[in-house]
Tab-separated table of C-alpha atoms and ligand atoms in Angstrom:
chain	number	residue	atom	x	y	z
R	1307	MET	CA	31.963	-68.579	-2.063
R	1308	SER	CA	30.506	-69.079	1.391
R	1309	ARG	CA	26.880	-69.774	2.054
R	1310	THR	CA	26.577	-66.515	3.936
R	1311	VAL	CA	27.884	-64.486	1.030
R	1312	GLN	CA	25.633	-66.341	-1.407
R	1313	ALA	CA	22.625	-65.793	0.809
R	1314	SER	CA	23.466	-62.145	1.108
R	1315	ILE	CA	23.746	-61.745	-2.646
R	1316	GLY	CA	20.540	-63.694	-3.142
R	1317	HIS	CA	18.763	-61.427	-0.735
R	1318	ARG	CA	20.018	-58.335	-2.484
R	1319	ARG	CA	18.930	-59.729	-5.836
R	1320	ALA	CA	15.484	-60.515	-4.472
R	1321	ALA	CA	15.144	-57.011	-3.082
R	1322	GLY	CA	16.226	-55.572	-6.396
R	1323	ALA	CA	13.766	-57.759	-8.264
R	1324	ARG	CA	10.962	-56.662	-5.966
R	1325	ARG	CA	11.809	-53.028	-6.500
R	1326	THR	CA	11.955	-53.515	-10.260
R	1327	ALA	CA	8.744	-55.493	-10.210
R	1328	ALA	CA	6.861	-52.844	-8.289
R	1329	LEU	CA	8.042	-50.173	-10.692
R	1330	VAL	CA	7.140	-52.254	-13.717
R	1331	ALA	CA	3.706	-53.065	-12.297
R	1332	THR	CA	3.153	-49.334	-12.137
R	1333	ALA	CA	4.702	-48.803	-15.537
R	1334	VAL	CA	2.479	-51.391	-17.239
R	1335	CYS	CA	-0.552	-49.395	-16.208
R	1336	ALA	CA	1.269	-46.165	-17.001
R	1337	VAL	CA	2.153	-47.412	-20.483
R	1338	VAL	CA	-1.529	-48.038	-21.077
R	1339	ALA	CA	-2.140	-44.457	-20.033
R	1340	VAL	CA	0.489	-43.190	-22.461
R	1341	ALA	CA	-0.813	-45.261	-25.341
R	1342	VAL	CA	-4.454	-44.485	-24.815
R	1343	PHE	CA	-4.321	-41.059	-23.347
R	1344	GLY	CA	-1.375	-39.483	-25.040
R	1345	TRP	CA	0.174	-38.569	-21.708
R	1346	GLY	CA	3.641	-37.341	-22.402
R	1347	PRO	CA	6.954	-38.426	-20.967
R	1348	SER	CA	6.654	-35.743	-18.317
R	1349	VAL	CA	3.892	-37.750	-16.660
R	1350	VAL	CA	5.181	-41.298	-16.817
R	1351	GLY	CA	8.629	-41.030	-18.334
R	1352	SER	CA	10.256	-41.066	-14.937
R	1353	VAL	CA	8.577	-44.361	-14.091
R	1354	VAL	CA	9.611	-45.947	-17.368
R	1355	ASP	CA	13.133	-44.642	-17.009
R	1356	ALA	CA	13.323	-45.935	-13.477
R	1357	VAL	CA	12.297	-49.412	-14.600
R	1358	GLY	CA	14.836	-49.521	-17.376
R	1359	GLY	CA	17.531	-48.133	-15.139
R	1360	SER	CA	16.972	-50.483	-12.232
R	1361	SER	CA	16.576	-53.721	-14.133
R	1362	GLY	CA	20.299	-54.308	-13.914
R	1363	GLY	CA	20.424	-55.931	-17.307
R	1364	SER	CA	18.122	-58.705	-16.206
R	1365	GLY	CA	15.261	-57.815	-18.485
R	1366	GLY	CA	13.734	-55.475	-20.990
R	1367	SER	CA	12.473	-51.983	-20.426
R	1368	ALA	CA	8.931	-50.854	-19.865
R	1369	GLY	CA	9.191	-48.903	-23.091
R	1370	SER	CA	9.624	-52.071	-25.110
R	1371	ASP	CA	6.795	-53.681	-23.139
R	1372	GLY	CA	4.483	-50.954	-24.313
R	1373	ALA	CA	5.536	-51.386	-27.916
R	1374	SER	CA	5.181	-55.151	-27.870
R	1375	TRP	CA	1.538	-55.283	-26.840
R	1376	ALA	CA	0.626	-52.347	-29.010
R	1377	ASP	CA	1.957	-53.937	-32.190
R	1378	GLY	CA	-1.367	-55.349	-33.329
R	1379	ALA	CA	-1.672	-58.544	-31.315
R	1380	VAL	CA	-4.694	-57.212	-29.475
R	1381	ASP	CA	-7.479	-55.040	-30.816
R	1382	ALA	CA	-10.832	-53.521	-29.897
R	1383	SER	CA	-12.422	-56.963	-29.553
R	1384	ASP	CA	-9.924	-57.636	-26.731
R	1385	GLY	CA	-10.893	-54.444	-24.981
R	1386	GLU	CA	-8.229	-52.170	-26.389
R	1387	LEU	CA	-9.562	-48.609	-26.639
R	1388	PRO	CA	-8.598	-45.635	-28.776
R	1389	ASP	CA	-8.264	-42.116	-27.376
R	1390	GLY	CA	-11.273	-40.237	-26.160
R	1391	VAL	CA	-13.777	-43.043	-25.502
R	1392	SER	CA	-16.419	-41.836	-23.064
R	1393	VAL	CA	-18.265	-43.875	-20.464
R	1394	PHE	CA	-21.371	-43.554	-22.648
R	1395	ASP	CA	-19.782	-45.063	-25.761
R	1396	ASP	CA	-21.543	-48.298	-26.743
R	1397	GLY	CA	-19.201	-49.090	-29.617
R	1398	TYR	CA	-16.380	-50.780	-27.727
R	1399	PRO	CA	-16.300	-54.085	-25.816
R	1400	GLY	CA	-13.799	-52.455	-23.448
R	1401	VAL	CA	-16.732	-50.342	-22.230
R	1402	THR	CA	-19.815	-52.450	-22.908
R	1403	ARG	CA	-18.384	-55.613	-21.336
R	1404	LEU	CA	-17.787	-53.907	-18.016
R	1405	GLU	CA	-19.781	-55.523	-15.232
R	1406	PRO	CA	-23.302	-53.965	-15.522
R	1407	THR	CA	-23.372	-52.554	-11.986
R	1408	LEU	CA	-19.991	-50.886	-12.487
R	1409	LEU	CA	-20.998	-49.537	-15.885
R	1410	ALA	CA	-24.271	-48.138	-14.549
R	1411	ALA	CA	-22.454	-46.423	-11.675
R	1412	LEU	CA	-19.839	-45.090	-14.073
R	1413	ARG	CA	-22.479	-43.622	-16.366
R	1414	ALA	CA	-24.420	-42.083	-13.478
R	1415	ALA	CA	-21.212	-40.487	-12.247
R	1416	GLY	CA	-20.371	-39.483	-15.817
R	1417	SER	CA	-23.680	-37.623	-16.098
R	1418	ALA	CA	-23.093	-35.788	-12.833
R	1419	ALA	CA	-19.543	-34.895	-13.832
R	1420	SER	CA	-20.772	-33.718	-17.206
R	1421	ASP	CA	-23.114	-31.284	-15.468
R	1422	GLU	CA	-19.962	-29.722	-14.049
R	1423	GLY	CA	-18.251	-29.643	-17.422
R	1424	ILE	CA	-16.066	-32.714	-16.894
R	1425	GLU	CA	-16.083	-35.625	-19.334
R	1426	VAL	CA	-15.237	-39.022	-17.869
R	1427	LEU	CA	-13.258	-41.119	-20.354
R	1428	VAL	CA	-12.435	-44.820	-20.237
R	1429	THR	CA	-8.773	-45.513	-20.974
R	1430	SER	CA	-8.993	-49.231	-20.158
R	1431	GLY	CA	-11.994	-51.207	-18.999
R	1432	TRP	CA	-12.843	-54.830	-19.700
R	1433	ARG	CA	-9.880	-56.769	-21.127
R	1434	SER	CA	-9.946	-60.187	-22.751
R	1435	PRO	CA	-7.869	-62.899	-21.059
R	1436	GLU	CA	-5.555	-62.690	-24.098
R	1437	TYR	CA	-5.026	-58.960	-23.600
R	1438	GLN	CA	-4.271	-59.443	-19.904
R	1439	GLU	CA	-2.011	-62.401	-20.729
R	1440	ARG	CA	-0.121	-60.171	-23.124
R	1441	LEU	CA	0.462	-57.621	-20.378
R	1442	LEU	CA	1.615	-60.407	-18.090
R	1443	GLN	CA	3.982	-61.903	-20.673
R	1444	ASP	CA	5.520	-58.478	-21.209
R	1445	ALA	CA	6.163	-58.403	-17.494
R	1446	VAL	CA	7.652	-61.910	-17.617
R	1447	SER	CA	10.209	-60.738	-20.140
R	1448	THR	CA	11.182	-58.024	-17.708
R	1449	TYR	CA	11.246	-60.133	-14.522
R	1450	GLY	CA	12.817	-63.201	-16.047
R	1451	SER	CA	10.240	-65.677	-14.764
R	1452	GLU	CA	6.507	-66.249	-14.872
R	1453	GLU	CA	6.491	-66.960	-11.171
R	1454	GLU	CA	8.033	-63.608	-10.295
R	1455	ALA	CA	5.893	-61.669	-12.793
R	1456	ALA	CA	2.700	-63.222	-11.444
R	1457	ARG	CA	3.478	-61.761	-8.049
R	1458	TRP	CA	3.204	-58.249	-9.467
R	1459	VAL	CA	0.993	-58.282	-12.548
R	1460	ALA	CA	-2.480	-59.749	-12.338
R	1461	THR	CA	-3.088	-62.914	-14.307
R	1462	ALA	CA	-6.036	-63.411	-16.637
R	1463	GLU	CA	-7.606	-65.440	-13.813
R	1464	THR	CA	-7.272	-62.746	-11.127
R	1465	SER	CA	-7.425	-59.395	-12.930
R	1466	ALA	CA	-10.459	-57.300	-12.098
R	1467	HIS	CA	-10.239	-55.879	-15.620
R	1468	VAL	CA	-10.780	-59.333	-17.160
R	1469	SER	CA	-13.890	-59.889	-15.056
R	1470	GLY	CA	-15.114	-56.427	-16.050
R	1471	GLU	CA	-14.972	-55.214	-12.462
R	1472	ALA	CA	-12.358	-52.485	-12.878
R	1473	VAL	CA	-12.069	-49.406	-15.041
R	1474	ASP	CA	-9.230	-46.982	-15.706
R	1475	VAL	CA	-10.500	-43.460	-16.312
R	1476	GLY	CA	-9.231	-40.187	-17.709
R	1477	SER	CA	-8.659	-37.273	-17.820
R	1478	TRP	CA	-6.839	-35.969	-14.774
R	1479	ASP	CA	-9.852	-33.747	-14.081
R	1480	ALA	CA	-12.162	-36.762	-14.256
R	1481	MET	CA	-9.884	-38.710	-11.891
R	1482	ASP	CA	-9.937	-35.819	-9.445
R	1483	TRP	CA	-13.701	-35.485	-9.737
R	1484	LEU	CA	-14.244	-39.218	-9.154
R	1485	ALA	CA	-11.807	-39.291	-6.264
R	1486	GLU	CA	-13.969	-36.631	-4.623
R	1487	HIS	CA	-17.474	-37.689	-5.707
R	1488	GLY	CA	-17.158	-41.308	-6.908
R	1489	ALA	CA	-18.080	-42.861	-3.555
R	1490	GLU	CA	-21.578	-41.376	-3.857
R	1491	PHE	CA	-21.990	-43.677	-6.861
R	1492	GLY	CA	-20.129	-46.638	-5.363
R	1493	LEU	CA	-17.018	-45.895	-7.398
R	1494	CYS	CA	-13.815	-46.237	-5.441
R	1495	ARG	CA	-10.120	-46.099	-6.092
R	1496	THR	CA	-8.337	-49.339	-5.166
R	1497	TYR	CA	-4.611	-48.555	-5.281
R	1498	ALA	CA	-2.775	-45.488	-4.004
R	1499	ASN	CA	-0.378	-45.630	-6.952
R	1500	GLU	CA	-3.112	-45.826	-9.612
R	1501	PRO	CA	-5.320	-42.720	-9.416
R	1502	TRP	CA	-7.065	-43.833	-12.643
R	1503	HIS	CA	-8.211	-47.283	-11.443
R	1504	PHE	CA	-11.755	-47.544	-10.010
R	1505	GLU	CA	-13.906	-50.467	-8.879
R	1506	PHE	CA	-17.498	-50.700	-7.635
R	1507	GLN	CA	-18.005	-50.946	-3.868
R	1508	PRO	CA	-21.703	-51.288	-2.992
R	1509	ASP	CA	-21.245	-49.955	0.553
R	1510	ALA	CA	-19.407	-46.826	-0.530
R	1511	PRO	CA	-22.445	-44.502	-0.771
R	1512	ASP	CA	-23.175	-45.137	2.922
R	1513	MET	CA	-19.824	-46.117	4.384
R	1514	GLY	CA	-17.309	-44.435	2.103
R	1515	CYS	CA	-14.634	-46.271	0.183
R	1516	ALA	CA	-12.425	-48.957	1.675
R	1517	GLU	CA	-8.857	-48.048	2.537
R	1518	LEU	CA	-6.512	-48.021	-0.458
R	1519	TYR	CA	-3.851	-50.641	-1.043
R	1520	ALA	CA	-0.480	-48.969	-1.616
R	1521	ASP	CA	-0.149	-50.885	-4.891
R	1522	PRO	CA	-1.477	-54.100	-6.471
R	1523	THR	CA	1.079	-56.241	-4.627
R	1524	GLU	CA	-0.870	-55.616	-1.399
R	1525	ASP	CA	-4.160	-56.814	-2.894
R	1526	PRO	CA	-5.021	-60.273	-1.503
R	1527	ARG	CA	-7.265	-60.960	-4.504
R	1528	LEU	CA	-4.202	-60.999	-6.735
R	1529	GLN	CA	-2.306	-63.581	-4.700
R	1530	GLY	CA	-4.106	-66.573	-6.192
W	566	LIG	ZN1	-6.796	-50.597	-13.746
């Protein structure tokens, strides 16, 4: 086989891997949403299916990823949360170990939302390094290498969830409410493909939120 042909095939494989990786990065978060939130296949099934279908036999499916971290290896002490945990719940490290400024903003916003009949839930907040590592290892099994997975799924060292500086919220109504009003409290979405993921931006009440990254792969903080 000529070098040109090999290079061409290599390029195609790389492009395929990137596409798969981007889908799986989305699916990992989506699987959390399914597990915690009870969102049905109609919401995220297409993402999971797309990951399984495009992996070309090179890895597992997002469905099995979800099952593997949910099989008891992590628990509430790692930040795992059951359904229906509100921002005011003091019983779970996933909530209480959020960075204090973020948690205060989240609870202030939660009070305001509550006045309008909307309950802001936390589907995933602080995560232990072990919990994040588990998510990453699930991705490794899909991508085939740690190096490739690390390009798309945050490591325990870089994840804003591990440092307590990111929160995933529910329900859809709460997401919509925060997308509209969160900036007043310093709460901003980070990624266009993750409407549930919010971080604290101190300038947001005055300046508005920073521009969204299309997905986590564009976030320079995750490159390290
Ligand atoms: Zn998140």
